[in-house]
PDB file of C-alpha atoms in Angstrom:
ATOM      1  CA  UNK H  13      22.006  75.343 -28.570  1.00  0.00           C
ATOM      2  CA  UNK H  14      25.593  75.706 -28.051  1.00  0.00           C
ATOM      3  CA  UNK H  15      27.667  73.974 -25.632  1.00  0.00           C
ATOM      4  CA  UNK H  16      27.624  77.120 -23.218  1.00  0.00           C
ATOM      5  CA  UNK H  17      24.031  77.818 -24.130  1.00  0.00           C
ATOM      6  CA  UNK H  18      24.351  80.804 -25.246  1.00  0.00           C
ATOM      7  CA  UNK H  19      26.913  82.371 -22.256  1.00  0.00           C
ATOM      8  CA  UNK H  20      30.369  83.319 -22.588  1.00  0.00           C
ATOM      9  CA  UNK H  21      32.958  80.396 -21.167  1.00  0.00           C
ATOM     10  CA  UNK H  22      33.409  82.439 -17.642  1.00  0.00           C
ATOM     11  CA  UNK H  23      29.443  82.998 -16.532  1.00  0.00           C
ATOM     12  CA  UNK H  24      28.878  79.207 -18.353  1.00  0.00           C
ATOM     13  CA  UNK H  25      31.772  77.887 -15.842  1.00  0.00           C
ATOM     14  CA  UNK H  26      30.651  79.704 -12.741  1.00  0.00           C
ATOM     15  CA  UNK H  27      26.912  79.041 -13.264  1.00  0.00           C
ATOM     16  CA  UNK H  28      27.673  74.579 -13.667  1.00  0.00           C
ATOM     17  CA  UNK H  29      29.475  75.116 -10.269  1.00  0.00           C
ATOM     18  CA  UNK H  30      26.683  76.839  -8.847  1.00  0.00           C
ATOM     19  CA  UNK H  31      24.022  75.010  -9.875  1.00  0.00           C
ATOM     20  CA  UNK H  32      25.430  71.538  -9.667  1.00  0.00           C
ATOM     21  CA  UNK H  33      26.376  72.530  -5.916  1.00  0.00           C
ATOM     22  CA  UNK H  34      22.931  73.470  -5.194  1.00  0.00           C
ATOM     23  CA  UNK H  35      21.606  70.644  -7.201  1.00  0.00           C
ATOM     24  CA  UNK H  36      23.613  67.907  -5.218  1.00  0.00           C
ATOM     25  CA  UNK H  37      23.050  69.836  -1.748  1.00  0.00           C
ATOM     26  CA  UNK H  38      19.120  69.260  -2.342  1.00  0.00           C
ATOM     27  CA  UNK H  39      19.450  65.314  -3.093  1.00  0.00           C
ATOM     28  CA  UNK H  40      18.627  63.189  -0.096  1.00  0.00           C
ATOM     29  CA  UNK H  41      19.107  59.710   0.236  1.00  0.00           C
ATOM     30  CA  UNK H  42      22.425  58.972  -1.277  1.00  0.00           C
ATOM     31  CA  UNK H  43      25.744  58.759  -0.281  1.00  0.00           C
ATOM     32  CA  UNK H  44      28.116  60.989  -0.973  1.00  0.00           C
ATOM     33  CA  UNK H  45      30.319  59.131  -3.767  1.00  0.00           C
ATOM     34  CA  UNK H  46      26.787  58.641  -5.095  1.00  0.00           C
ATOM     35  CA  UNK H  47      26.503  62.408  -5.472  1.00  0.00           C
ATOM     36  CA  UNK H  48      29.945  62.817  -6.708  1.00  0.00           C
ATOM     37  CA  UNK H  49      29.174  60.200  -9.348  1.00  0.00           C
ATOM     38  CA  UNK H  50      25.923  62.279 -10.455  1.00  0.00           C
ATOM     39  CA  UNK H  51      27.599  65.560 -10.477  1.00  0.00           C
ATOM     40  CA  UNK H  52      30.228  63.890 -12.181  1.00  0.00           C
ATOM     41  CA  UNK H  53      27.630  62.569 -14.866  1.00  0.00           C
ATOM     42  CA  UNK H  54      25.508  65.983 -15.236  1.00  0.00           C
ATOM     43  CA  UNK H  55      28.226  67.949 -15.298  1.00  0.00           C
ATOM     44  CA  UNK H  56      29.516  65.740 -19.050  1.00  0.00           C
ATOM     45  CA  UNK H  57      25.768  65.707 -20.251  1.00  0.00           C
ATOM     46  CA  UNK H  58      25.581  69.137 -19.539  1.00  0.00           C
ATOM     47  CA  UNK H  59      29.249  70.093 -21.266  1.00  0.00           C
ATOM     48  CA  UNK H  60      28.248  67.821 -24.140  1.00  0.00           C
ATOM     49  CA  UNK H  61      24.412  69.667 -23.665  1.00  0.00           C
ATOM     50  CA  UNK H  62      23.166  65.340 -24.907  1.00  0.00           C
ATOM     51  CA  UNK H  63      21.945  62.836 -22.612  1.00  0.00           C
ATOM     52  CA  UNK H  64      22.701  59.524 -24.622  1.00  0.00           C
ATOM     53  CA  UNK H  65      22.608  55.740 -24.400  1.00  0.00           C
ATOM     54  CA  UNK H  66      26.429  55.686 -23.776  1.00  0.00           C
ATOM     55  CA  UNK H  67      26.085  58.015 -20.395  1.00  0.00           C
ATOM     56  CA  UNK H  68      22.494  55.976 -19.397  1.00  0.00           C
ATOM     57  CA  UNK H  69      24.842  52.474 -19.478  1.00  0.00           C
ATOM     58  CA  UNK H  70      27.599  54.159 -17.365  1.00  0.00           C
ATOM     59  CA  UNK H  71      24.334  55.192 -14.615  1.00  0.00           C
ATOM     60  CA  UNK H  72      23.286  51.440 -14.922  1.00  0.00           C
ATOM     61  CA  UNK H  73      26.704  50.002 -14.300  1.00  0.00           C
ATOM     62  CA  UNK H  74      27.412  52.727 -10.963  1.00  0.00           C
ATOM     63  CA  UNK H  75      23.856  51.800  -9.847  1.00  0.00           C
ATOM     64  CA  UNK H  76      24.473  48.287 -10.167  1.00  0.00           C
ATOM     65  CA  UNK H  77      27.877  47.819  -8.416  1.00  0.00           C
ATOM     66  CA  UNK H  78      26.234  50.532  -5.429  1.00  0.00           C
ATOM     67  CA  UNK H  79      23.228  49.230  -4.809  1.00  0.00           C
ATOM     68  CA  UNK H  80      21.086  51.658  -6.679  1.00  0.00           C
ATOM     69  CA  UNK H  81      18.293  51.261  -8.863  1.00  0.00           C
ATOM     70  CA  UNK H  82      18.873  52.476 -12.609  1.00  0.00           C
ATOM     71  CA  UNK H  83      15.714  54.474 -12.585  1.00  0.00           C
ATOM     72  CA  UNK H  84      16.475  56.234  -9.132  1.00  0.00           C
ATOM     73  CA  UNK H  85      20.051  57.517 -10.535  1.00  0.00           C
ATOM     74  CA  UNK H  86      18.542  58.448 -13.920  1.00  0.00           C
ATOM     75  CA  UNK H  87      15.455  60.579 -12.513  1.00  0.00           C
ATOM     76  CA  UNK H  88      17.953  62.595 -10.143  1.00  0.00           C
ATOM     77  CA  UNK H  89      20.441  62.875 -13.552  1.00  0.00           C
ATOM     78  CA  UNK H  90      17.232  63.865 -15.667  1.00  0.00           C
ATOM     79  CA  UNK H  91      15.426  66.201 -13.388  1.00  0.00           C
ATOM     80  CA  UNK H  92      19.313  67.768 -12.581  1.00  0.00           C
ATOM     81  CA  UNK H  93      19.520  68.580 -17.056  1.00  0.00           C
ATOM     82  CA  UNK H  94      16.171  69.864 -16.904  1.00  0.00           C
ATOM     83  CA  UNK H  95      16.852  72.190 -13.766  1.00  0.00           C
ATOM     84  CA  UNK H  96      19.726  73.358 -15.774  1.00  0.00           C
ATOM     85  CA  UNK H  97      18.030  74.601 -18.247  1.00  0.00           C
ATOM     86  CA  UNK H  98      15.696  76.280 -16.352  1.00  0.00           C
ATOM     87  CA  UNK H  99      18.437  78.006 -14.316  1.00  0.00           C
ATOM     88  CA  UNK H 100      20.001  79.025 -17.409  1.00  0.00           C
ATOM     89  CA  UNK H 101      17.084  80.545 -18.400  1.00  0.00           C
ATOM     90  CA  UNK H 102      17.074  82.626 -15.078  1.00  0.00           C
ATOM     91  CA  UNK H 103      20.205  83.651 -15.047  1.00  0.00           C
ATOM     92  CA  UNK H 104      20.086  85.301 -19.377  1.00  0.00           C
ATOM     93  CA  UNK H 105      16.801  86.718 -18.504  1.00  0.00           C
ATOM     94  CA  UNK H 106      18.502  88.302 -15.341  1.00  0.00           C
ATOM     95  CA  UNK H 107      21.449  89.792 -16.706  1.00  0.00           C
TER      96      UNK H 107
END
């Protein structure tokens, strides 16, 4: 798939803001750097449309020096590219 799966640049820019809004308003639990830091994070794997080894060791590092557990950050980041998808979905099939 292509880097705006499959939208044009404006509705692929104003659905990321929208979804990573509602995304991060959802998460409970963390602080809000924390959810700067994961919007931050799924909004590259989602521009780059890859989740790799270089962006899991940047997770591991924030979690590390905030008090976070590896595994919490990267379920939030990994359900959050999943949910994207799915609202992507939506949104074509709604057009």
């Amino acid at each position: 798939m292509d880097k705006t799966y499959g939208m044009d640049v404006t509705d692929f820019r104003i659905q990321l803001m929208q979804f990573t809004s509602k995304y991060l308003d959802e998460i409970t639990g963390l602080t809000d750097g924390a959810k700067g830091m994961i919007g931050l994070m799924l909004g590259n794997i989602i521009r780059g449309n890859r989740y790799d080894e270089t962006t899991r060791i940047k997770i591991q590092m924030y979690a590390s020096e905030h008090g976070y557990s590896f595994q919490q950050l990267d379920r939030i980041i990994s359900d959050g590219f999943f949910a994207w998808r799915v609202h992507v979905e939506m949104f074509k099939n709604n057009r």
